[in-house]
Coordinates of C-alpha atoms and ligand atoms in Angstrom, one line a residue:
M1 CA 147.3 -40.7 -128.1
P2 CA 146.6 -41.4 -131.7
Q3 CA 144.1 -44.2 -132.2
H4 CA 146.5 -46.6 -133.9
L5 CA 149.1 -46.5 -131.1
P6 CA 148.8 -48.8 -128.1
D7 CA 148.1 -47.3 -124.7
D8 CA 151.6 -48.0 -123.5
A9 CA 153.2 -46.3 -126.5
P10 CA 156.0 -43.9 -125.4
E11 CA 154.9 -40.4 -124.6
R12 CA 155.6 -37.7 -127.2
T13 CA 155.8 -34.0 -127.2
L14 CA 156.1 -31.1 -129.7
I15 CA 159.2 -29.0 -129.4
L16 CA 159.9 -25.8 -131.4
V17 CA 163.3 -24.2 -131.4
K18 CA 161.9 -20.7 -132.0
P19 CA 163.3 -18.2 -134.5
D20 CA 165.6 -16.6 -131.9
G21 CA 167.2 -19.9 -131.1
V22 CA 167.8 -20.7 -134.8
A23 CA 169.1 -17.2 -135.5
R24 CA 171.5 -17.3 -132.5
G25 CA 172.9 -20.6 -133.7
L26 CA 171.6 -22.5 -130.6
T27 CA 169.6 -25.2 -132.5
G28 CA 172.4 -27.7 -131.9
E29 CA 172.9 -26.8 -128.2
I30 CA 169.2 -27.1 -127.6
L31 CA 168.8 -30.4 -129.4
R32 CA 171.9 -31.7 -127.7
R33 CA 170.4 -31.0 -124.2
I34 CA 167.2 -32.9 -125.3
E35 CA 169.1 -35.9 -126.5
A36 CA 171.6 -35.8 -123.6
K37 CA 168.6 -36.2 -121.2
G38 CA 167.7 -39.4 -123.1
Y39 CA 164.8 -38.3 -125.1
V40 CA 164.6 -39.4 -128.7
L41 CA 164.1 -37.3 -131.8
K42 CA 161.3 -38.9 -133.9
G43 CA 160.8 -36.0 -136.4
L44 CA 162.8 -32.9 -137.2
R45 CA 162.1 -30.1 -139.7
L46 CA 163.5 -26.6 -140.4
E47 CA 161.0 -24.2 -141.9
V48 CA 159.5 -20.7 -141.9
A49 CA 156.1 -21.6 -140.3
P50 CA 153.0 -20.4 -142.2
R51 CA 151.0 -17.8 -140.3
E52 CA 148.0 -20.1 -140.3
T53 CA 149.9 -22.9 -138.5
L54 CA 151.1 -20.4 -135.9
E55 CA 147.6 -19.0 -135.3
Q56 CA 146.4 -22.5 -134.7
H57 CA 149.4 -23.4 -132.5
Y58 CA 148.8 -20.3 -130.3
A59 CA 144.9 -20.3 -130.5
E60 CA 144.7 -20.3 -126.7
H61 CA 146.4 -16.9 -126.6
R62 CA 144.3 -15.2 -129.2
G63 CA 143.1 -11.9 -127.8
R64 CA 146.0 -11.5 -125.3
P65 CA 148.0 -8.2 -125.7
F66 CA 151.1 -10.1 -126.7
Y67 CA 149.4 -12.4 -129.3
E68 CA 150.1 -10.4 -132.5
G69 CA 153.7 -9.8 -131.5
L70 CA 154.1 -13.5 -130.6
V71 CA 152.7 -14.8 -133.9
S72 CA 154.7 -12.4 -136.0
F73 CA 157.9 -13.2 -134.1
M74 CA 157.3 -16.9 -134.6
G75 CA 157.0 -16.3 -138.3
S76 CA 160.0 -13.9 -138.6
G77 CA 162.5 -16.6 -139.6
P78 CA 163.1 -20.3 -139.7
L79 CA 162.2 -22.4 -136.7
V80 CA 162.9 -26.1 -136.0
A81 CA 160.0 -28.3 -135.2
A82 CA 160.8 -31.5 -133.4
L83 CA 158.8 -34.5 -132.4
V84 CA 160.3 -35.9 -129.2
E85 CA 159.7 -39.1 -127.4
G86 CA 160.4 -40.4 -124.0
E87 CA 159.2 -41.4 -120.5
R88 CA 157.1 -38.5 -119.1
V89 CA 158.6 -36.3 -121.8
V90 CA 155.9 -33.6 -121.7
E91 CA 156.7 -32.9 -118.0
G92 CA 160.4 -33.5 -118.4
M93 CA 160.7 -31.1 -121.3
R94 CA 158.9 -28.4 -119.3
V95 CA 161.5 -28.8 -116.6
L96 CA 164.4 -28.8 -119.0
M97 CA 163.1 -25.7 -120.7
G98 CA 162.5 -23.6 -117.5
S99 CA 159.8 -21.1 -116.9
T100 CA 158.4 -18.8 -119.6
D101 CA 160.4 -15.6 -118.6
P102 CA 164.1 -16.3 -119.2
T103 CA 165.1 -13.8 -116.4
L104 CA 163.2 -16.0 -113.9
A105 CA 164.0 -19.4 -115.4
P106 CA 166.4 -21.3 -113.2
A107 CA 170.0 -21.8 -114.1
G108 CA 170.6 -25.2 -115.6
T109 CA 167.5 -24.9 -117.9
I110 CA 167.5 -24.0 -121.5
R111 CA 165.7 -20.7 -121.0
G112 CA 167.7 -19.9 -117.8
D113 CA 171.1 -20.6 -119.3
L114 CA 170.6 -19.2 -122.8
G115 CA 167.5 -17.0 -122.8
R116 CA 167.6 -13.3 -122.9
A117 CA 164.5 -11.3 -122.1
W118 CA 166.1 -7.8 -122.1
D119 CA 167.3 -7.4 -125.7
T120 CA 164.2 -8.7 -127.5
P121 CA 160.9 -6.8 -128.2
H122 CA 158.7 -9.8 -127.4
M123 CA 159.3 -12.5 -124.9
E124 CA 161.7 -14.5 -127.1
N125 CA 162.5 -17.5 -125.0
L126 CA 164.2 -19.9 -127.5
I127 CA 161.9 -23.0 -127.1
H128 CA 158.4 -24.2 -127.1
G129 CA 157.3 -27.4 -125.5
S130 CA 153.7 -28.8 -125.1
D131 CA 152.3 -28.1 -121.7
S132 CA 150.2 -31.3 -121.3
V133 CA 149.7 -34.6 -122.9
E134 CA 146.5 -33.3 -124.4
S135 CA 148.2 -30.2 -125.8
A136 CA 151.0 -32.5 -127.2
R137 CA 148.4 -34.6 -129.0
R138 CA 146.9 -31.5 -130.6
E139 CA 150.2 -29.9 -131.5
I140 CA 151.7 -33.1 -133.0
A141 CA 148.7 -33.4 -135.2
L142 CA 149.3 -29.8 -136.4
W143 CA 153.1 -29.9 -136.9
F144 CA 153.6 -33.6 -137.8
P145 CA 150.3 -34.8 -139.3
E146 CA 152.1 -37.7 -141.0
A147 CA 153.2 -39.0 -137.6
D148 CA 149.9 -38.6 -135.9
Ligands
DAT201 P1 155.2 -21.2 -122.4 O1 155.9 -20.9 -123.7 O2 156.2 -21.3 -121.3 O3 154.3 -22.4 -122.5 P2 152.8 -19.6 -122.6 O4 152.1 -20.7 -123.3 O5 152.1 -18.9 -121.4 O6 154.3 -19.9 -122.1 O7 153.0 -18.4 -123.6 C1 153.4 -18.7 -125.0 C2 154.5 -17.7 -125.4 O8 153.9 -16.4 -125.4 C3 155.7 -17.6 -124.4 O9 156.6 -18.6 -124.7 C4 156.2 -16.2 -124.6 C5 154.9 -15.5 -125.0 N1 154.4 -14.8 -123.8 C6 153.7 -15.4 -122.8 N2 153.3 -14.5 -121.8 C7 153.8 -13.3 -122.3 C8 153.7 -11.9 -121.8 N3 153.1 -11.6 -120.7 N4 154.3 -11.0 -122.6 C9 154.9 -11.3 -123.8 N5 155.0 -12.5 -124.3 C10 154.4 -13.5 -123.6
MG202 MG1 152.5 -22.7 -123.6

């Protein structure tokens, strides 16, 4: 939690509608599901992310075989960065997103309902959501420094 926010400040997470989601016209549908759940948009931006931001964002995956493809895919077109707030929103968004591989993500989730693993060269799975409160803090500082 940023220093100036009280301990009981609402939890926040960093969501990215990835370039496949924006390209397929699913930005509205994905944001609709987030808002329908009751989470609140506190920041929203469409941009082609700089490579440096993506490298920092995915630093934990550096050296993995899929890393280069992942970073170049994430920079291949506009994405939507969203700062999202709500009660236990980090965990809640992971459930709403579904598991990483869209083929295995349960129906009812964003990746399960809308994701396609088979017609994309990389694992293009529509959405990123921070995987812990600690990751959220780091990622919000990276994508929304003005809100941190
Ligand atoms: P998540 O996005 O569910 O948090 P992750 O952090 O393990 O998953 O991986 C980040 C992204 O990297 C993921 O959304 C898609 C891609 N990825 C992960 N594992 C992969 C693999 N084995 N092959 C190709 N891409 C992969
Ligand atoms: Mg992750």
